[in-house]
PDB file of N, CA, C and O in Angstrom:
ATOM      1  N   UNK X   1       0.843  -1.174   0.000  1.00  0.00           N
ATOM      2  CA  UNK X   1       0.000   0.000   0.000  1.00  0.00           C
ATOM      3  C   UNK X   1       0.891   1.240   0.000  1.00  0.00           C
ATOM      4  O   UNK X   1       1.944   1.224   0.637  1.00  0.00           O
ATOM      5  N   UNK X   2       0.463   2.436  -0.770  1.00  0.00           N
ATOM      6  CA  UNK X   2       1.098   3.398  -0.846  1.00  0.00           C
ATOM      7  C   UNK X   2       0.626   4.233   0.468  1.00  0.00           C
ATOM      8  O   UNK X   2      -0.369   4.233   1.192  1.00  0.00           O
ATOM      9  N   UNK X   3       1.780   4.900   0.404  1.00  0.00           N
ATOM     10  CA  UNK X   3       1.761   6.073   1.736  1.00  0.00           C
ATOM     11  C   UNK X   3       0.909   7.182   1.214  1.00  0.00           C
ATOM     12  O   UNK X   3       0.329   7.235   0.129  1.00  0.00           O
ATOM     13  N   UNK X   4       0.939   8.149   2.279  1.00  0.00           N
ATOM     14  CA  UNK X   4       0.794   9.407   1.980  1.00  0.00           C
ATOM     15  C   UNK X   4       1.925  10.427   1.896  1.00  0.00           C
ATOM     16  O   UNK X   4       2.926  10.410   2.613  1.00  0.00           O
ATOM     17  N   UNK X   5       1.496  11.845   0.375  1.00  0.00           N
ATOM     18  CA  UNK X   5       3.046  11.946   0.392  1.00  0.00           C
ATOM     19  C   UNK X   5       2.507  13.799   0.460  1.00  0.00           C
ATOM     20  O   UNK X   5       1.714  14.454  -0.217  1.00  0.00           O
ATOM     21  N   UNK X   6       3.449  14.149   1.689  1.00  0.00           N
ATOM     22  CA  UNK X   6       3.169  15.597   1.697  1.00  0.00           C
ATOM     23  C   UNK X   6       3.394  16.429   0.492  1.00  0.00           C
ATOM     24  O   UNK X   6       4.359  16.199  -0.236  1.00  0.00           O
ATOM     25  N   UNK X   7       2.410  17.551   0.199  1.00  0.00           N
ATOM     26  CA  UNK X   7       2.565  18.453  -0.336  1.00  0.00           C
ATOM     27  C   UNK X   7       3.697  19.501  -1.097  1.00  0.00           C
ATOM     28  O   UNK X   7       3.683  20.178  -2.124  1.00  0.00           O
ATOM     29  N   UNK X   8       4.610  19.259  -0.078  1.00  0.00           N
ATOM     30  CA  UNK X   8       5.589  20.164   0.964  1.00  0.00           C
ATOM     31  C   UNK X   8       6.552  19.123   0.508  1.00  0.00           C
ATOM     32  O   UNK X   8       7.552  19.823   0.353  1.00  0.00           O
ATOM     33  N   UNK X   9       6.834  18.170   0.258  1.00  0.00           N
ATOM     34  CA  UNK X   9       8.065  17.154  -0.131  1.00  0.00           C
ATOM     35  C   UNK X   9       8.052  17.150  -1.233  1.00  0.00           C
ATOM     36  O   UNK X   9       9.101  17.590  -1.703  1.00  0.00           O
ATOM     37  N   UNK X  10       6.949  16.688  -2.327  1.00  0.00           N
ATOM     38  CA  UNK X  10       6.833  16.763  -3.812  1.00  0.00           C
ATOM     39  C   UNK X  10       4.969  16.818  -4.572  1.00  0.00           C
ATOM     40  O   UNK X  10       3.835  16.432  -4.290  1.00  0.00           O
ATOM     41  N   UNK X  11       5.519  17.382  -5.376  1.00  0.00           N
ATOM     42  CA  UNK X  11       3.468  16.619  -6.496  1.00  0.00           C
ATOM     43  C   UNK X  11       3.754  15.838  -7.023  1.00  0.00           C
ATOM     44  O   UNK X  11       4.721  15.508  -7.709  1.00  0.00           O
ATOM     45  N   UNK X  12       2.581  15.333  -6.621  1.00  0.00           N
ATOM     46  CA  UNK X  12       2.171  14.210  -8.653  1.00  0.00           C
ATOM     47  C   UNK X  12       2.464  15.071  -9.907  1.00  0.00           C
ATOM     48  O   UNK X  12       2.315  16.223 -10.314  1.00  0.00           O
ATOM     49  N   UNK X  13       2.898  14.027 -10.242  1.00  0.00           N
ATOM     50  CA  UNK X  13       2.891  14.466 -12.047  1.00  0.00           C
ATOM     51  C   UNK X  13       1.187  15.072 -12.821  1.00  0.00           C
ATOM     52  O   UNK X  13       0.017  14.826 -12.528  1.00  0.00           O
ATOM     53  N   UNK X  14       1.699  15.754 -13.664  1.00  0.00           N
ATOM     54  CA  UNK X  14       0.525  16.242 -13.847  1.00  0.00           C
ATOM     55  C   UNK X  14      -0.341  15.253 -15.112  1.00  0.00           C
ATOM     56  O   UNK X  14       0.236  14.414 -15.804  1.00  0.00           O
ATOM     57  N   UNK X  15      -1.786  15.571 -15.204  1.00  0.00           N
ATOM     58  CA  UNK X  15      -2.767  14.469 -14.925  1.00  0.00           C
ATOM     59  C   UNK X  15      -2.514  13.252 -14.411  1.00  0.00           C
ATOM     60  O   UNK X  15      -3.024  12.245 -14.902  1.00  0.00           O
ATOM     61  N   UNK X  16      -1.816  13.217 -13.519  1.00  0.00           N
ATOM     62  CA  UNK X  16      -1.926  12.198 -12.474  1.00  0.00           C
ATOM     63  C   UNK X  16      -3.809  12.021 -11.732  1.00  0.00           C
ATOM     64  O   UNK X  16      -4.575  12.971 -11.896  1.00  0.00           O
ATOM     65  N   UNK X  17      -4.149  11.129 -11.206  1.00  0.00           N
ATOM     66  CA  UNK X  17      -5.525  10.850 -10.828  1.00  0.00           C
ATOM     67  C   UNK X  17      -4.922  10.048  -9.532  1.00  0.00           C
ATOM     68  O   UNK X  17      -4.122   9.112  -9.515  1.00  0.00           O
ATOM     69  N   UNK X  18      -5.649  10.808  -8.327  1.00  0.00           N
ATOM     70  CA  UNK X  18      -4.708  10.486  -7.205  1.00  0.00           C
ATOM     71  C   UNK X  18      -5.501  10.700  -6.165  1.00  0.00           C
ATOM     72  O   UNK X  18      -6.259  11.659  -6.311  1.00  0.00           O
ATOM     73  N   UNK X  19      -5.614   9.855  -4.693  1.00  0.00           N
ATOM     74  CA  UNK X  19      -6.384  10.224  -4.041  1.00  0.00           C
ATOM     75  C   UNK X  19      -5.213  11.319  -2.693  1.00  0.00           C
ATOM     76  O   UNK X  19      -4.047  11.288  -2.298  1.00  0.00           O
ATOM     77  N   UNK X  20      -6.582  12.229  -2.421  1.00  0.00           N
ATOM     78  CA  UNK X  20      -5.786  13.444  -1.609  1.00  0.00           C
ATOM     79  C   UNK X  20      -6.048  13.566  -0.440  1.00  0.00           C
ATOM     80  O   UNK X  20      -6.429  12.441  -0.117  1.00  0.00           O
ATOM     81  N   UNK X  21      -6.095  14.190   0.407  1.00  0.00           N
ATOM     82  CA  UNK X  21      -5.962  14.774   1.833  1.00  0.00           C
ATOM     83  C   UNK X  21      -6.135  16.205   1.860  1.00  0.00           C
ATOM     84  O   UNK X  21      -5.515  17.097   1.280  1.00  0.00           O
ATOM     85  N   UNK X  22      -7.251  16.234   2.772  1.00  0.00           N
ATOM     86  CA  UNK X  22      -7.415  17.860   3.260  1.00  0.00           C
ATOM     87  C   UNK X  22      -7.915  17.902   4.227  1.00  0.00           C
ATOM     88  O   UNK X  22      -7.417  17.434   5.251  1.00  0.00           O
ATOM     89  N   UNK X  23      -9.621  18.771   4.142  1.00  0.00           N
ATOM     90  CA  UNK X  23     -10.642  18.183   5.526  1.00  0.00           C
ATOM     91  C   UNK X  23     -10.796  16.946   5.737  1.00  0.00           C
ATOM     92  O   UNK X  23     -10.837  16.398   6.838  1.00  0.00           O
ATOM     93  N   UNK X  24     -10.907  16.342   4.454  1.00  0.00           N
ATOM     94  CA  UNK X  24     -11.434  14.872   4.048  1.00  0.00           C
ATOM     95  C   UNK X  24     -10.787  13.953   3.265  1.00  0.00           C
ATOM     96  O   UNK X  24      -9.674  14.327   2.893  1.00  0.00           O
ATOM     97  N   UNK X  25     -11.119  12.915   2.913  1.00  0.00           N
ATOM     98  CA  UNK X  25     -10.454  12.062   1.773  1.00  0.00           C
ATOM     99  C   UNK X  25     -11.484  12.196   0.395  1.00  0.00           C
ATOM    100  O   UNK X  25     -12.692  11.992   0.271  1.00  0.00           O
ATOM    101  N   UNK X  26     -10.419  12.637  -0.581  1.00  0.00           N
ATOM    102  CA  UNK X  26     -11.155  12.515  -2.093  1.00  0.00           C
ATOM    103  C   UNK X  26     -10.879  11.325  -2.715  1.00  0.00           C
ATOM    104  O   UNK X  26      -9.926  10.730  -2.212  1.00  0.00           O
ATOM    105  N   UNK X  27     -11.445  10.747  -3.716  1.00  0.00           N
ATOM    106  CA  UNK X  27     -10.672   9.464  -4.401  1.00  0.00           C
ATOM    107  C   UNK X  27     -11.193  10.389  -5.734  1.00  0.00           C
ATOM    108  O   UNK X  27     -12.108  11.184  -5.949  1.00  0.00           O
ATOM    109  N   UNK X  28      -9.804   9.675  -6.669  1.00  0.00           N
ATOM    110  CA  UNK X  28     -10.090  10.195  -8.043  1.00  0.00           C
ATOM    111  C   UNK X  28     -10.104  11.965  -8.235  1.00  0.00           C
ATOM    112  O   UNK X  28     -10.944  12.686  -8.774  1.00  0.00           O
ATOM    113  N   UNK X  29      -9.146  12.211  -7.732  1.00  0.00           N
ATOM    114  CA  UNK X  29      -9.144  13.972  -7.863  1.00  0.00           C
ATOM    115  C   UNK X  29      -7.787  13.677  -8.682  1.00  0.00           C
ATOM    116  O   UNK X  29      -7.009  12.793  -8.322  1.00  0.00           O
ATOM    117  N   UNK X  30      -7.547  14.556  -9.907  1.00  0.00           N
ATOM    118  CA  UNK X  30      -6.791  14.951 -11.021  1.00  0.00           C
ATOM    119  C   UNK X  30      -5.939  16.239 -10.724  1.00  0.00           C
ATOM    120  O   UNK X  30      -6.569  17.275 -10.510  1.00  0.00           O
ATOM    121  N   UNK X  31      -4.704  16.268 -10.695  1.00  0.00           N
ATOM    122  CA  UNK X  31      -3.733  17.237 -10.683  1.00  0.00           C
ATOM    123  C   UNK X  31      -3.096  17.926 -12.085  1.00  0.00           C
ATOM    124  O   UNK X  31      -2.261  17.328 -12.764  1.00  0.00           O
ATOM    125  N   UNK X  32      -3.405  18.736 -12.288  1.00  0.00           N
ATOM    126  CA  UNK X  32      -3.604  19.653 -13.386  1.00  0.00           C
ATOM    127  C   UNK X  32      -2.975  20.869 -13.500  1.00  0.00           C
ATOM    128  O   UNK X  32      -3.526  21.719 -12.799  1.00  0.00           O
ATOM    129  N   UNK X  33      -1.898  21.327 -14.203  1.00  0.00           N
ATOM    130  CA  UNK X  33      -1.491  22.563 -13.872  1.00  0.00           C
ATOM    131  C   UNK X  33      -1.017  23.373 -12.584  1.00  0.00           C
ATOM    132  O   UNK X  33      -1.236  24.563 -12.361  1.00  0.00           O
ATOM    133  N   UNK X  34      -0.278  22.416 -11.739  1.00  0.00           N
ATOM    134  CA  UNK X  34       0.329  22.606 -10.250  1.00  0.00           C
ATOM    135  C   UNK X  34      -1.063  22.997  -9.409  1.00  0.00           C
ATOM    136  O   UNK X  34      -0.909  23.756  -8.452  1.00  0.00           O
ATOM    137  N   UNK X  35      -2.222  22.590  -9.667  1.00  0.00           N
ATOM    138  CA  UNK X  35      -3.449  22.264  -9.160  1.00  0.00           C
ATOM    139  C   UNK X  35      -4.576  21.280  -9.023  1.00  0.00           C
ATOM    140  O   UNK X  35      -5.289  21.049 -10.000  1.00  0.00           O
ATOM    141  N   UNK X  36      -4.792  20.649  -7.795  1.00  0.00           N
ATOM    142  CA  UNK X  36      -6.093  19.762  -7.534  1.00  0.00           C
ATOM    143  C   UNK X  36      -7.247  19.895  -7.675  1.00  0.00           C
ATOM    144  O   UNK X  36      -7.921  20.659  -6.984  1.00  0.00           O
ATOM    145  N   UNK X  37      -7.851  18.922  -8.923  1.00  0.00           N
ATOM    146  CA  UNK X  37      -9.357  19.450  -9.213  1.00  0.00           C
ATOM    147  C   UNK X  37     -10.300  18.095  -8.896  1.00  0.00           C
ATOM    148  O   UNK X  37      -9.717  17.013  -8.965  1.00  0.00           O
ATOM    149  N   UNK X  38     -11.560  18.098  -8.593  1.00  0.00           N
ATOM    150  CA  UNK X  38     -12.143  17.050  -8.496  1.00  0.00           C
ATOM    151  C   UNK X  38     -13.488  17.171  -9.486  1.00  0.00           C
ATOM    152  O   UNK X  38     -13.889  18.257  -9.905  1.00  0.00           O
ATOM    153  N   UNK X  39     -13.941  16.255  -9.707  1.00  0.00           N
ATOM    154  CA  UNK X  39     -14.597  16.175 -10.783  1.00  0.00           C
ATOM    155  C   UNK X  39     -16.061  15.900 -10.243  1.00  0.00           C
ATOM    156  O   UNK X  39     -16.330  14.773  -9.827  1.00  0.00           O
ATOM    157  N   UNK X  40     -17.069  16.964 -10.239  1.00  0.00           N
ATOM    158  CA  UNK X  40     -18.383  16.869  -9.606  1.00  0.00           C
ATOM    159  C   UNK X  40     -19.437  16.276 -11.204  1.00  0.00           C
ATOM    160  O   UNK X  40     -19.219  16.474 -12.399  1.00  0.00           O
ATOM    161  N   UNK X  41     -20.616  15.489 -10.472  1.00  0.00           N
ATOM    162  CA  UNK X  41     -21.463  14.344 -10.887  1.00  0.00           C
ATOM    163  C   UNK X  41     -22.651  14.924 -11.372  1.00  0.00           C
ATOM    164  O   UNK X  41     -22.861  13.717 -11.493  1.00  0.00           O
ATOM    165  N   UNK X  42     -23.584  15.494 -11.750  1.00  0.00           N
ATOM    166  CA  UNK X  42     -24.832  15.728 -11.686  1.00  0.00           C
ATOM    167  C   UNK X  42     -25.614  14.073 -11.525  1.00  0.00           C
ATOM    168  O   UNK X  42     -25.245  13.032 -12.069  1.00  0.00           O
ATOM    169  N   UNK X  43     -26.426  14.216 -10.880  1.00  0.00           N
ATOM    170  CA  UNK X  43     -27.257  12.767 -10.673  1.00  0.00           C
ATOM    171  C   UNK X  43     -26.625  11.825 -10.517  1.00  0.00           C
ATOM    172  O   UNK X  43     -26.719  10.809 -11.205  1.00  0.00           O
ATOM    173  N   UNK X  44     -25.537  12.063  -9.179  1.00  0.00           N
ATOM    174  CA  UNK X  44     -24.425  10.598  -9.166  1.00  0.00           C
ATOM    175  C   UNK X  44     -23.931   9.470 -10.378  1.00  0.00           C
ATOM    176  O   UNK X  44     -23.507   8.319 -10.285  1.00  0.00           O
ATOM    177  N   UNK X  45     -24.230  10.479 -11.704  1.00  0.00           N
ATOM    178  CA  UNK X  45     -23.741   9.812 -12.930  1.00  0.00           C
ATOM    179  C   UNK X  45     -23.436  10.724 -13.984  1.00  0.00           C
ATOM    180  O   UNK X  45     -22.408  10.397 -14.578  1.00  0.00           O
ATOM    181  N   UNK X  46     -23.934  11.664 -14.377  1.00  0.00           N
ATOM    182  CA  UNK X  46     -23.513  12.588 -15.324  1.00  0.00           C
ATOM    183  C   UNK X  46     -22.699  13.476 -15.260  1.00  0.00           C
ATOM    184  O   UNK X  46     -23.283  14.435 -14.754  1.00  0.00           O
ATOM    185  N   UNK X  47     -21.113  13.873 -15.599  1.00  0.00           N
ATOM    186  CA  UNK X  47     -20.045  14.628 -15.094  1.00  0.00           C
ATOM    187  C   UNK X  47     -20.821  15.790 -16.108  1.00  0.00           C
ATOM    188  O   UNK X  47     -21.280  15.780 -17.250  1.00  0.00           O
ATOM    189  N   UNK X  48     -20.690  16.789 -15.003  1.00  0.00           N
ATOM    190  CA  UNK X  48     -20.637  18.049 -14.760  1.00  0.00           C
ATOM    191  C   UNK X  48     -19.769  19.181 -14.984  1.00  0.00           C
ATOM    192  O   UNK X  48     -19.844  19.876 -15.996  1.00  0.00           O
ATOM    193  N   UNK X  49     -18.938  19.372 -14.035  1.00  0.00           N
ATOM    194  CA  UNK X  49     -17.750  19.839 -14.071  1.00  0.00           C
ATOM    195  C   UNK X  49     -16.549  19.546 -13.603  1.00  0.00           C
ATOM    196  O   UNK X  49     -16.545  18.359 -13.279  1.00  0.00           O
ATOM    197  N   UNK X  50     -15.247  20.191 -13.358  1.00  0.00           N
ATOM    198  CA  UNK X  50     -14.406  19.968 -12.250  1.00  0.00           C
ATOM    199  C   UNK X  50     -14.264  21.343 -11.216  1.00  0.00           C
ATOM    200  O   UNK X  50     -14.547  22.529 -11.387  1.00  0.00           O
ATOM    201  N   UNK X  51     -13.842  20.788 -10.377  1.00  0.00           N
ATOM    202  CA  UNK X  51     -13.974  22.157  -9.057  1.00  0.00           C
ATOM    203  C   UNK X  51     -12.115  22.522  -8.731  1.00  0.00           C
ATOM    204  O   UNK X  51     -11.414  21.519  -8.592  1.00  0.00           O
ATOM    205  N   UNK X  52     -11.634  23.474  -8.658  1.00  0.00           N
ATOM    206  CA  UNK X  52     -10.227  23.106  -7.800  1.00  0.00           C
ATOM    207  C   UNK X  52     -10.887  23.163  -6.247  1.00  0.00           C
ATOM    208  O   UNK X  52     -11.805  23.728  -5.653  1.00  0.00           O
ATOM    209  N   UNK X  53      -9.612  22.030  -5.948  1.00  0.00           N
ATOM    210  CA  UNK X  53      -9.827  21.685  -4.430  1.00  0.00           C
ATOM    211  C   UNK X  53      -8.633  22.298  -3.797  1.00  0.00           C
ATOM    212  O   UNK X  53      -7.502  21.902  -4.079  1.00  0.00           O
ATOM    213  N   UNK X  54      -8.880  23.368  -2.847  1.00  0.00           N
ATOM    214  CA  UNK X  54      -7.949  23.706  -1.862  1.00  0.00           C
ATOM    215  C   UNK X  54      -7.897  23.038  -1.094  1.00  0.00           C
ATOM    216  O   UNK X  54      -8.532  21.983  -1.081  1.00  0.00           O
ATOM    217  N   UNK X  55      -6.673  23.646   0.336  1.00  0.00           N
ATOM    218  CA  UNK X  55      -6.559  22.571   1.244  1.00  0.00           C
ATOM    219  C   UNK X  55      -5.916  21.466   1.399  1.00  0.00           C
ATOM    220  O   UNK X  55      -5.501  20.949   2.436  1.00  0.00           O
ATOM    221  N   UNK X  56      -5.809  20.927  -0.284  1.00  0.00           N
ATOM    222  CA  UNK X  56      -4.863  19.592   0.074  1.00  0.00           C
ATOM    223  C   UNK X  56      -3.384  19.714   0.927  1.00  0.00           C
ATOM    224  O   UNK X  56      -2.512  20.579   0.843  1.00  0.00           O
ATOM    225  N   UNK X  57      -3.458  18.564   1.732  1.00  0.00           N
ATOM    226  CA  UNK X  57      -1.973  18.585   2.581  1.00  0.00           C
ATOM    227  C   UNK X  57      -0.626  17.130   1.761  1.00  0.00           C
ATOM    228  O   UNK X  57       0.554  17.056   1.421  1.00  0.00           O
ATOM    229  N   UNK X  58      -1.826  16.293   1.819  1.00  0.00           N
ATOM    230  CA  UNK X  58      -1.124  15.402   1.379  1.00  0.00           C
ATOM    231  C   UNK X  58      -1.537  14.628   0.109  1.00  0.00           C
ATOM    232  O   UNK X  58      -2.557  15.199  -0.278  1.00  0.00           O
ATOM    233  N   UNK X  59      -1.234  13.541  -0.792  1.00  0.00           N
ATOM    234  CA  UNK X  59      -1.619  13.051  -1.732  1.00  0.00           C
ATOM    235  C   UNK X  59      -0.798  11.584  -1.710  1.00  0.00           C
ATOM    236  O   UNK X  59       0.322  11.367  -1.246  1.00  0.00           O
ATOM    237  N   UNK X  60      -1.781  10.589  -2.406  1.00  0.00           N
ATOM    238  CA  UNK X  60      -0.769   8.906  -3.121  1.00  0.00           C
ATOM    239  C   UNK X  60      -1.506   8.941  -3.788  1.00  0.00           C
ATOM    240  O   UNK X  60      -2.621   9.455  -3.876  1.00  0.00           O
ATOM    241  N   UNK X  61      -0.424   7.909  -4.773  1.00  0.00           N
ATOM    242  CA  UNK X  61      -1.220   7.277  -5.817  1.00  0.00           C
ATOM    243  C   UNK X  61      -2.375   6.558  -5.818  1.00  0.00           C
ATOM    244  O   UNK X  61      -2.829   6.559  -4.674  1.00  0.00           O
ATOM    245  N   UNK X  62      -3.028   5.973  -6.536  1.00  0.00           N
ATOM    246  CA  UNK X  62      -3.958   5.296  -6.630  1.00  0.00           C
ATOM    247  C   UNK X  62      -3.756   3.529  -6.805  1.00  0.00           C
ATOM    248  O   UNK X  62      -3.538   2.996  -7.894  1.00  0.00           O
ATOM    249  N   UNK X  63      -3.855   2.942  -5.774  1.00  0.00           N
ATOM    250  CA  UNK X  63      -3.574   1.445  -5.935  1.00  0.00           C
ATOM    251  C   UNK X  63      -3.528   0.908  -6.857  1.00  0.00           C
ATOM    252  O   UNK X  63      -4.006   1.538  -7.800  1.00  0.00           O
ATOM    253  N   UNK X  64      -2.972  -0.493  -7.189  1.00  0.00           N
ATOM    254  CA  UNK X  64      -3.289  -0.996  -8.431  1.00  0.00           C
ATOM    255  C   UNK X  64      -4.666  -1.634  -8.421  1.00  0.00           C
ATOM    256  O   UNK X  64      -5.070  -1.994  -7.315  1.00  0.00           O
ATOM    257  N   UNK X  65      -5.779  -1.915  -9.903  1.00  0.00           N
ATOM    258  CA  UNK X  65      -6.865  -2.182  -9.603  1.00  0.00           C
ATOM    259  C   UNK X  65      -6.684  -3.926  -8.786  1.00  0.00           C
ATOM    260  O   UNK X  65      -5.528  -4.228  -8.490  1.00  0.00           O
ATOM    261  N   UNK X  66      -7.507  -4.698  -8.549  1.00  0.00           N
ATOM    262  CA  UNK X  66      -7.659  -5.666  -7.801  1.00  0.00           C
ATOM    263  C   UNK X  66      -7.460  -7.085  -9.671  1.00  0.00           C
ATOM    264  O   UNK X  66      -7.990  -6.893 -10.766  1.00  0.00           O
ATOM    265  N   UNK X  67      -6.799  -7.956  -9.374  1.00  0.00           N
ATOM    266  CA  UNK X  67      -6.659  -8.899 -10.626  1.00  0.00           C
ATOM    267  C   UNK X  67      -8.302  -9.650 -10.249  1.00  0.00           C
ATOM    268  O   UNK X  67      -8.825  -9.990  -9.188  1.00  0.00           O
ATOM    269  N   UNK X  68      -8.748  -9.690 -11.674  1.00  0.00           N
ATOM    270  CA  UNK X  68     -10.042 -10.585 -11.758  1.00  0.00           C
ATOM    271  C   UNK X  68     -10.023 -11.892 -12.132  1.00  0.00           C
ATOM    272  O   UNK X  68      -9.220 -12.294 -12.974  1.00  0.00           O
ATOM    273  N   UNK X  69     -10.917 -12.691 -11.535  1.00  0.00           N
ATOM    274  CA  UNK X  69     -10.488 -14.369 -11.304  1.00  0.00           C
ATOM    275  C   UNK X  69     -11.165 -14.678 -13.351  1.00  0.00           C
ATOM    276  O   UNK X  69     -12.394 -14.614 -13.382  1.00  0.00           O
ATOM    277  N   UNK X  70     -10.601 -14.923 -14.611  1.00  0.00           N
ATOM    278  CA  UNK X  70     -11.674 -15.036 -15.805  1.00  0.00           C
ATOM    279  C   UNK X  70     -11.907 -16.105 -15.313  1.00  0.00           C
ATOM    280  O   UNK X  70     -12.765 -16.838 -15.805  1.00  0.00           O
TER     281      UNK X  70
END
């Protein structure tokens, strides 16, 4: 499992898709232009927009997905 990696030490590469740290935990927030954006839903299915997210302290990567049994 990946750590968490301060702010303040290094970023993700950009469009990296990475989960972050602030008030809360985001999953799937995109780093863009030395900025964190998250990507809001209309009707928990139709993308909308993206928002920048302040606040972040820390950030990791995103696990690898889980292998499926064919």
């Amino acid at each position: 499992m990946s750590k968490w990696i301060s702010v303040e030490a290094r970023l993700p590469k950009n469009q990296d898709t990475i989960d972050v740290w602030c008030e809360f935990r985001v999953t799937d927030c995109k780093f863009t232009e030395n900025k964190f954006y998250i990507d809001i839903f209309d009707n928990d299915e139709d993308f909308s927009h993206s928002e920048l997210l302040e606040g972040v302290t820390h950030w990791m990567p995103l696990p690898e997905p889980p292998e499926l049994n064919k």
